Short mmCIF file of C-alpha atoms and ligand atoms in Angstrom, two decimals:
data_model
loop_
_atom_site.label_atom_id
_atom_site.label_comp_id
_atom_site.label_asym_id
_atom_site.label_seq_id
_atom_site.Cartn_x
_atom_site.Cartn_y
_atom_site.Cartn_z
CA UNK A 1 118.70 95.26 114.84
CA UNK A 2 120.71 92.20 113.94
CA UNK A 3 120.91 90.28 110.71
CA UNK A 4 123.17 87.32 111.23
CA UNK A 5 126.49 88.85 112.19
CA UNK A 6 125.62 92.27 110.78
CA UNK A 7 123.98 94.86 112.94
CA UNK A 8 122.21 98.13 112.30
CA UNK A 9 122.33 101.05 114.73
CA UNK A 10 118.87 102.51 114.25
CA UNK A 11 119.69 105.70 116.14
CA UNK A 12 122.63 106.50 113.86
CA UNK A 13 120.61 105.64 110.78
CA UNK A 14 117.80 108.08 111.59
CA UNK A 15 120.28 110.76 112.62
CA UNK A 16 121.72 110.45 109.14
CA UNK A 17 118.52 110.08 107.10
CA UNK A 18 116.08 112.02 109.28
CA UNK A 19 112.52 111.13 110.18
CA UNK A 20 109.75 110.19 109.58
CA UNK A 21 111.27 107.02 108.19
CA UNK A 22 110.35 103.42 107.54
CA UNK A 23 113.05 100.76 107.58
CA UNK A 24 112.40 97.50 105.73
CA UNK A 25 114.31 94.30 106.52
CA UNK A 26 113.97 91.96 103.51
CA UNK A 27 115.78 89.23 105.42
CA UNK A 28 112.76 88.91 107.71
CA UNK A 29 110.46 88.33 104.74
CA UNK A 30 112.88 85.76 103.31
CA UNK A 31 113.15 83.92 106.61
CA UNK A 32 109.41 83.83 107.19
CA UNK A 33 108.58 82.62 103.70
CA UNK A 34 111.31 79.98 103.68
CA UNK A 35 110.34 78.79 107.14
CA UNK A 36 106.66 78.64 106.27
CA UNK A 37 107.22 76.58 103.11
CA UNK A 38 109.73 74.26 104.79
CA UNK A 39 107.49 73.68 107.80
CA UNK A 40 104.44 72.83 105.66
CA UNK A 41 106.51 70.45 103.56
CA UNK A 42 108.04 68.86 106.65
CA UNK A 43 104.64 68.13 108.23
CA UNK A 44 103.27 66.91 104.92
CA UNK A 45 106.08 64.37 104.90
CA UNK A 46 105.96 63.45 108.60
CA UNK A 47 102.20 63.05 108.66
CA UNK A 48 101.94 61.28 105.30
CA UNK A 49 99.75 63.92 103.67
CA UNK A 50 99.45 63.22 99.97
CA UNK A 51 98.64 66.70 98.64
CA UNK A 52 101.16 69.37 97.70
CA UNK A 53 101.69 72.73 99.36
CA UNK A 54 101.79 76.16 97.71
CA UNK A 55 102.41 79.47 99.43
CA UNK A 56 100.90 82.52 97.72
CA UNK A 57 101.99 85.96 98.93
CA UNK A 58 98.88 88.19 98.90
CA UNK A 59 100.19 91.34 97.26
CA UNK A 60 97.57 93.58 98.85
CA UNK A 61 99.31 93.26 102.23
CA UNK A 62 102.25 95.25 100.88
CA UNK A 63 102.91 95.81 97.17
CA UNK A 64 106.27 97.51 97.62
CA UNK A 65 108.88 95.90 95.41
CA UNK A 66 111.12 95.50 98.46
CA UNK A 67 108.49 93.17 99.95
CA UNK A 68 107.35 91.25 96.88
CA UNK A 69 110.76 90.37 95.43
CA UNK A 70 112.26 88.77 98.57
CA UNK A 71 109.10 86.68 98.99
CA UNK A 72 109.22 85.51 95.38
CA UNK A 73 112.94 84.80 95.69
CA UNK A 74 112.14 82.31 98.45
CA UNK A 75 109.58 80.50 96.33
CA UNK A 76 106.38 82.41 97.05
CA UNK A 77 103.68 82.34 94.41
CA UNK A 78 101.37 85.36 94.27
CA UNK A 79 97.80 86.26 95.02
CA UNK A 80 96.56 89.51 93.49
CA UNK A 81 93.46 91.43 94.43
CA UNK A 82 93.11 93.86 91.54
CA UNK A 83 94.02 94.61 87.96
CA UNK A 84 96.70 97.02 89.05
CA UNK A 85 98.44 94.39 91.15
CA UNK A 86 98.26 91.96 88.24
CA UNK A 87 99.76 94.69 86.05
CA UNK A 88 102.85 94.64 88.28
CA UNK A 89 103.02 90.87 87.80
CA UNK A 90 102.83 91.43 84.05
CA UNK A 91 105.73 93.87 84.23
CA UNK A 92 107.80 91.35 86.15
CA UNK A 93 106.92 88.65 83.64
CA UNK A 94 107.83 90.89 80.70
CA UNK A 95 111.17 91.80 82.20
CA UNK A 96 111.76 88.06 82.61
CA UNK A 97 112.22 88.46 86.35
CA UNK A 98 109.71 85.73 87.17
CA UNK A 99 110.19 82.02 86.68
CA UNK A 100 107.49 80.92 84.23
CA UNK A 101 106.32 78.36 86.78
CA UNK A 102 105.10 80.99 89.24
CA UNK A 103 101.42 80.52 90.09
CA UNK A 104 99.12 83.52 90.43
CA UNK A 105 95.63 83.44 91.91
CA UNK A 106 93.40 86.41 91.11
CA UNK A 107 90.94 87.55 93.76
CA UNK A 108 88.77 90.63 93.94
CA UNK A 109 86.00 91.80 91.60
CA UNK A 110 86.92 91.16 87.98
CA UNK A 111 86.37 94.37 86.08
CA UNK A 112 86.54 93.98 82.30
CA UNK A 113 90.12 95.32 82.20
CA UNK A 114 91.12 92.93 84.99
CA UNK A 115 89.62 89.97 83.09
CA UNK A 116 91.35 91.05 79.88
CA UNK A 117 94.70 91.08 81.63
CA UNK A 118 94.05 87.66 83.18
CA UNK A 119 93.27 86.30 79.72
CA UNK A 120 96.30 88.00 78.19
CA UNK A 121 98.70 86.45 80.69
CA UNK A 122 96.98 83.08 80.48
CA UNK A 123 97.38 83.18 76.67
CA UNK A 124 101.10 83.75 77.16
CA UNK A 125 101.23 80.42 78.98
CA UNK A 126 101.37 81.65 82.56
CA UNK A 127 99.66 79.87 85.41
CA UNK A 128 97.04 82.51 86.19
CA UNK A 129 93.95 81.27 88.02
CA UNK A 130 90.97 83.60 88.40
CA UNK A 131 88.97 82.98 91.57
CA UNK A 132 85.30 83.41 90.68
CA UNK A 133 83.44 85.65 93.11
CA UNK A 134 79.94 86.01 91.68
CA UNK A 135 77.49 84.96 88.93
CA UNK A 136 78.66 87.62 86.47
CA UNK A 137 82.24 86.35 86.68
CA UNK A 138 81.00 82.80 86.41
CA UNK A 139 79.27 83.61 83.12
CA UNK A 140 82.32 85.38 81.74
CA UNK A 141 84.63 82.55 82.80
CA UNK A 142 82.73 80.03 80.70
CA UNK A 143 84.92 81.14 77.79
CA UNK A 144 88.16 81.06 79.79
CA UNK A 145 90.66 78.50 78.56
CA UNK A 146 92.53 77.75 81.78
CA UNK A 147 91.79 76.41 85.25
CA UNK A 148 89.57 78.48 87.55
CA UNK A 149 88.87 78.65 91.25
CA UNK A 150 85.73 79.60 93.10
CA UNK A 151 85.31 81.41 96.39
CA UNK A 152 82.95 80.32 99.12
CA UNK A 153 81.69 82.41 101.99
CA UNK A 154 81.76 79.60 104.55
CA UNK A 155 78.99 79.42 107.05
CA UNK A 156 81.21 79.51 110.14
CA UNK A 157 81.82 82.16 112.77
CA UNK A 158 85.16 82.77 114.38
CA UNK A 159 86.55 85.39 116.75
CA UNK A 160 88.18 88.33 114.99
CA UNK A 161 87.68 91.97 114.13
CA UNK A 162 86.84 91.10 110.54
CA UNK A 163 84.29 88.37 111.10
CA UNK A 164 81.36 90.52 110.03
CA UNK A 165 77.71 89.78 110.41
CA UNK A 166 77.36 90.28 106.67
CA UNK A 167 80.05 89.03 104.33
CA UNK A 168 79.88 89.98 100.66
CA UNK A 169 82.73 87.83 99.36
CA UNK A 170 82.13 84.76 97.21
CA UNK A 171 79.15 82.43 96.96
CA UNK A 172 77.24 80.91 99.86
CA UNK A 173 77.65 77.17 100.37
CA UNK A 174 74.09 76.57 99.13
CA UNK A 175 74.71 78.55 95.95
CA UNK A 176 77.87 76.59 95.20
CA UNK A 177 76.13 73.27 95.62
CA UNK A 178 73.43 74.35 93.17
CA UNK A 179 75.94 75.37 90.48
CA UNK A 180 76.64 71.83 89.36
CA UNK A 181 79.56 71.58 87.00
CA UNK A 182 81.86 74.61 86.72
CA UNK A 183 84.14 74.47 83.71
CA UNK A 184 87.82 73.76 84.56
CA UNK A 185 87.27 74.12 88.31
CA UNK A 186 90.44 73.20 90.22
CA UNK A 187 90.51 75.41 93.34
CA UNK A 188 88.03 75.92 96.15
CA UNK A 189 88.95 79.09 98.01
CA UNK A 190 87.87 80.72 101.23
CA UNK A 191 89.31 83.56 103.26
CA UNK A 192 87.72 83.79 106.68
CA UNK A 193 89.43 86.69 108.36
CA UNK A 194 92.68 88.35 109.36
CA UNK A 195 94.71 88.32 112.60
CA UNK A 196 93.00 85.14 113.86
CA UNK A 197 94.46 84.61 117.29
CA UNK A 198 93.38 81.04 117.99
CA UNK A 199 94.25 77.83 116.17
CA UNK A 200 90.59 76.77 116.36
CA UNK A 201 89.74 79.64 113.98
CA UNK A 202 91.73 77.76 111.34
CA UNK A 203 90.56 74.24 112.20
CA UNK A 204 86.81 74.83 112.15
CA UNK A 205 86.55 76.37 108.68
CA UNK A 206 89.05 73.88 107.28
CA UNK A 207 86.84 70.95 108.27
CA UNK A 208 83.76 72.60 106.87
CA UNK A 209 85.52 73.46 103.62
CA UNK A 210 86.72 69.86 103.19
CA UNK A 211 83.13 68.66 103.48
CA UNK A 212 82.02 71.13 100.84
CA UNK A 213 85.07 70.22 98.71
CA UNK A 214 83.98 66.59 98.72
CA UNK A 215 80.45 67.47 97.58
CA UNK A 216 81.70 69.78 94.82
CA UNK A 217 84.12 67.15 93.62
CA UNK A 218 81.27 64.80 92.68
CA UNK A 219 80.41 67.00 89.71
CA UNK A 220 83.87 68.58 89.33
CA UNK A 221 86.40 65.75 89.37
CA UNK A 222 89.21 68.16 88.39
CA UNK A 223 88.87 69.96 91.72
CA UNK A 224 92.16 69.17 93.45
CA UNK A 225 93.23 72.20 95.53
CA UNK A 226 91.92 73.86 98.67
CA UNK A 227 93.02 77.47 99.19
CA UNK A 228 92.53 78.36 102.85
CA UNK A 229 93.32 82.07 102.44
CA UNK A 230 95.10 84.30 104.95
CA UNK A 231 94.61 85.01 108.63
CA UNK A 232 97.77 83.98 110.52
CA UNK A 233 98.30 86.49 113.32
CA UNK A 234 101.20 88.62 114.52
CA UNK A 235 101.84 89.30 118.23
CA UNK A 236 101.49 93.09 117.94
CA UNK A 237 101.02 93.54 121.67
CA UNK A 238 102.92 91.66 124.31
CA UNK A 239 100.66 88.72 123.95
CA UNK A 240 101.26 85.01 123.64
CA UNK A 241 100.22 83.50 120.36
CA UNK A 242 100.55 80.13 118.69
CA UNK A 243 103.83 79.62 116.84
CA UNK A 244 103.82 79.20 113.07
CA UNK A 245 104.99 75.65 113.63
CA UNK A 246 102.08 74.75 115.90
CA UNK A 247 99.58 76.30 113.56
CA UNK A 248 100.96 74.55 110.49
CA UNK A 249 101.08 71.20 112.26
CA UNK A 250 97.41 71.51 113.25
CA UNK A 251 96.39 72.52 109.73
CA UNK A 252 98.12 69.57 108.04
CA UNK A 253 96.94 67.17 110.75
CA UNK A 254 93.34 68.34 110.46
CA UNK A 255 93.41 68.26 106.66
CA UNK A 256 94.69 64.69 106.74
CA UNK A 257 92.43 63.25 109.42
CA UNK A 258 89.30 64.97 108.13
CA UNK A 259 89.93 64.07 104.48
CA UNK A 260 90.57 60.47 105.55
CA UNK A 261 87.34 60.47 107.54
CA UNK A 262 85.45 61.69 104.47
CA UNK A 263 87.22 59.22 102.19
CA UNK A 264 88.52 62.18 100.21
CA UNK A 265 91.79 62.20 98.31
CA UNK A 266 94.06 64.73 100.10
CA UNK A 267 93.73 68.04 98.26
CA UNK A 268 96.70 70.28 97.50
CA UNK A 269 96.81 73.15 99.98
CA UNK A 270 97.34 76.85 99.34
CA UNK A 271 97.82 79.41 102.09
CA UNK A 272 97.85 83.16 101.52
CA UNK A 273 99.23 84.47 104.81
CA UNK A 274 100.08 88.11 104.34
CA UNK A 275 100.28 89.89 107.67
CA UNK A 276 102.29 87.01 109.17
CA UNK A 277 105.02 87.44 106.56
CA UNK A 278 105.01 91.20 106.02
CA UNK A 279 104.23 92.90 109.35
CA UNK A 280 107.49 92.08 111.20
CA UNK A 281 109.64 93.21 108.26
CA UNK A 282 109.21 96.95 108.78
CA UNK A 283 109.50 99.53 111.55
CA UNK A 284 108.41 103.17 111.44
CA UNK A 285 110.47 105.78 113.24
CA UNK A 286 109.48 109.25 114.40
CA UNK A 287 111.21 112.00 116.31
CA UNK A 288 109.49 113.58 119.28
CA UNK A 289 108.97 117.24 118.41
CA UNK A 290 107.39 118.53 121.58
CA UNK A 291 105.77 117.68 124.85
CA UNK A 292 102.36 118.94 125.99
CA UNK A 293 100.23 118.55 129.05
CA UNK A 294 96.99 116.60 128.90
CA UNK A 295 94.48 118.71 130.76
CA UNK A 296 92.48 116.02 132.52
CA UNK A 297 95.23 113.42 132.81
CA UNK A 298 97.95 114.90 134.93
CA UNK A 299 99.81 111.59 135.14
CA UNK A 300 100.34 111.52 131.37
CA UNK A 301 101.60 113.90 128.70
CA UNK A 302 101.45 114.19 124.96
CA UNK A 303 104.56 113.53 122.92
CA UNK A 304 104.11 115.05 119.46
CA UNK A 305 105.70 113.04 116.63
CA UNK A 306 107.01 114.33 113.28
CA UNK A 307 104.61 112.15 111.32
CA UNK A 308 101.04 111.00 111.50
CA UNK A 309 99.27 107.92 112.81
CA UNK A 310 96.30 108.83 110.69
CA UNK A 311 98.39 108.98 107.53
CA UNK A 312 101.27 106.53 107.95
CA UNK A 313 99.76 103.98 110.36
CA UNK A 314 96.12 104.37 109.54
CA UNK A 315 95.03 101.20 111.33
CA UNK A 316 95.79 102.98 114.63
CA UNK A 317 92.74 105.07 113.80
CA UNK A 318 90.68 102.71 111.64
CA UNK A 319 90.69 99.58 113.79
CA UNK A 320 92.42 100.75 116.98
CA UNK A 321 95.46 98.69 116.11
CA UNK A 322 97.95 98.39 118.95
CA UNK A 323 101.70 98.37 118.35
CA UNK A 324 104.92 97.77 120.22
CA UNK A 325 106.39 101.26 120.67
CA UNK A 326 109.98 101.49 121.88
CA UNK A 327 112.48 104.31 122.30
CA UNK A 328 115.28 104.27 119.72
CA UNK A 329 117.76 106.13 121.89
CA UNK A 330 118.08 106.94 125.61
CA UNK A 331 117.39 103.27 126.26
CA UNK A 332 118.88 103.47 129.72
CA UNK A 333 117.20 106.72 130.78
CA UNK A 334 116.44 106.68 134.49
CA UNK A 335 113.42 108.92 134.32
CA UNK A 336 110.50 107.48 132.36
CA UNK A 337 107.17 109.16 131.80
CA UNK A 338 103.72 107.95 130.77
CA UNK A 339 102.86 109.34 127.37
CA UNK A 340 100.25 109.43 124.67
CA UNK A 341 101.57 110.05 121.17
CA UNK A 342 100.09 112.82 119.04
CA UNK A 343 100.39 112.94 115.25
CA UNK A 344 101.35 116.09 113.35
CA UNK A 345 98.07 116.52 111.51
CA UNK A 346 95.42 118.89 112.83
CA UNK A 347 93.02 116.01 113.42
CA UNK A 348 91.99 115.16 116.97
CA UNK A 349 91.85 111.49 115.97
CA UNK A 350 95.52 111.53 114.96
CA UNK A 351 96.89 109.95 118.14
CA UNK A 352 98.06 106.73 119.67
CA UNK A 353 97.16 105.99 123.28
CA UNK A 354 97.80 102.23 123.39
CA UNK A 355 94.06 101.72 123.75
CA UNK A 356 93.62 104.35 126.48
CA UNK A 357 96.59 103.03 128.46
CA UNK A 358 99.94 104.74 128.02
CA UNK A 359 103.37 104.38 126.42
CA UNK A 360 106.28 104.53 128.82
CA UNK A 361 109.10 106.60 127.30
CA UNK A 362 112.20 108.49 128.50
CA UNK A 363 111.57 111.95 129.90
CA UNK A 364 112.69 114.73 127.56
CA UNK A 365 114.32 116.59 130.46
CA UNK A 366 117.61 114.79 130.28
CA UNK A 367 117.95 113.97 126.58
CA UNK A 368 118.91 116.11 123.57
CA UNK A 369 116.54 114.30 121.28
CA UNK A 370 114.25 111.32 121.35
CA UNK A 371 113.18 108.94 118.59
CA UNK A 372 110.54 106.23 118.88
CA UNK A 373 110.14 103.12 116.75
CA UNK A 374 106.77 101.56 116.03
CA UNK A 375 107.37 97.87 115.30
CA UNK A 376 105.64 95.43 112.94
CA UNK A 377 104.33 98.07 110.55
CA UNK A 378 104.95 96.10 107.33
CA UNK A 379 101.38 94.91 106.75
CA UNK A 380 98.66 97.04 105.17
CA UNK A 381 99.85 100.45 106.43
CA UNK A 382 101.65 101.50 103.24
CA UNK A 383 98.82 100.79 100.80
CA UNK A 384 96.32 102.44 103.16
CA UNK A 385 98.49 105.51 103.73
CA UNK A 386 97.06 108.97 103.05
CA UNK A 387 97.90 112.68 103.04
CA UNK A 388 95.73 114.39 105.62
CA UNK A 389 96.94 118.00 106.07
CA UNK A 390 99.16 117.29 103.07
CA UNK A 391 101.85 115.83 105.32
CA UNK A 392 104.68 113.95 103.62
CA UNK A 393 104.89 110.18 103.68
CA UNK A 394 107.93 108.76 105.48
CA UNK A 395 111.20 108.01 103.70
CA UNK A 396 111.76 104.32 103.02
CA UNK A 397 115.09 102.69 103.79
CA UNK A 398 116.09 99.12 103.07
CA UNK A 399 118.44 97.35 105.48
CA UNK A 400 120.07 94.26 104.02
CA UNK A 401 123.45 92.51 103.93
CA UNK A 402 124.84 95.11 106.30
CA UNK A 403 123.95 98.08 104.10
CA UNK A 404 121.33 100.81 104.18
CA UNK A 405 119.74 101.92 100.91
CA UNK A 406 117.39 104.82 100.39
CA UNK A 407 114.53 103.29 98.40
CA UNK A 408 112.10 106.23 98.51
CA UNK A 409 112.96 109.76 99.57
CA UNK A 410 110.74 111.53 102.03
CA UNK A 411 108.12 113.38 99.98
CA UNK A 412 108.87 117.02 99.26
CA UNK A 413 106.15 119.70 99.03
CA UNK A 414 106.15 119.51 95.22
CA UNK A 415 105.66 115.70 95.29
CA UNK A 416 102.65 115.98 97.55
CA UNK A 417 101.26 118.98 95.67
CA UNK A 418 101.41 117.01 92.43
CA UNK A 419 99.16 114.31 93.90
CA UNK A 420 96.51 116.99 94.27
CA UNK A 421 96.86 118.53 90.83
CA UNK A 422 99.22 121.37 91.70
C1 PLP B 1 93.60 89.95 102.69
C2 PLP B 1 93.64 88.62 102.10
C3 PLP B 1 94.66 87.72 102.45
C4 PLP B 1 95.73 88.03 103.48
O1 PLP B 1 95.21 88.03 104.76
P1 PLP B 1 96.19 88.11 106.04
O2 PLP B 1 95.26 88.22 107.18
O3 PLP B 1 97.04 89.32 105.86
O4 PLP B 1 96.98 86.86 106.08
C5 PLP B 1 94.68 86.50 101.82
N1 PLP B 1 93.73 86.16 100.91
C6 PLP B 1 92.73 87.00 100.57
C7 PLP B 1 91.73 86.57 99.56
C8 PLP B 1 92.65 88.25 101.15
O5 PLP B 1 91.64 89.06 100.80
#
């Protein structure tokens, strides 16, 4: 791995620190956030768009400090999805680590403790905007002193794993139009889906949302910002995708031409792209412990890893996520074999087969040891991680400015036991 003119020898690092291990590269987060903000601002200027741009890092994608701080350092605002995430924001505010200008949008169901915390931070003068999700929150927010946003469940269908037949987030378009005036309404928010692999999946909802925005603005003249949520994709498999630049250009272009067509003053734009920023910033590394035959597939064999797909990379199991898997050492091995990877838990679902295909890896015959790296694991896998069979979570290393730091040790038996009351 290279970082400017530094380089990291992953093989030597895992020989020293052992496996299973995750390595985080904060520089990748910094580059992606900086690039995203600069590209939006550049197209806003080039295309003569008159709204402002705000990037909000959605904390739920990865709440590890080593992810959040580099994003904030590059100018990211935050989007939180729960009281506990907002509590971390509060801690950062109290330790005076955050610039008072940072903007925080609050999604997710507002439990009473969540609302109390929103109000507490708002009273301290911070720019905390609750996004109203339902009628109960709407009622409660009538007493809220600051600006609020509202979430719409847009009536559009796009292609993605998460575009469900039934969506329970936010208000329907009809409901919003019947609400009339909402006190201090400044943001209209929607979040369509995640890992949206075509630019059209961004364009279609954007147009529809602008039309709704215009109608809502009649009774809510303070409405000035459209928050288009997350969804930018990562090329997990060897697949061609749009570039960030292309996507951003189309978004600004569409916002401008459609707002002009509607005679609407260009709204400020918020994006909350999480996966796009976080996924490429981490890799997960395992050692191959053993090799086993697969009874009915004589052309393939199991490689057993010293970790667990079901625990550490749960999307492999939950949504059949595919990953780039590459050998860490023996890169020039002559003899390659077709493998499926087996996790160390006792669960038959704890495996990775690249969707029933295979992973081509060096044969174990001619090597002393073999490590594999799973790439792009920085989004969602850590917060979803679990402890099936009471296996330990991986160690977490941070690679930055030419140095390796151990951020979290690999869990020891007593750490894991504690989680279960022992
Ligand atoms: C999950 C989520 C995001 C981030 O989505 P990505 O697909 O990771 O970009 C943004 N906004 C909201 C409201 C979300 O729930």
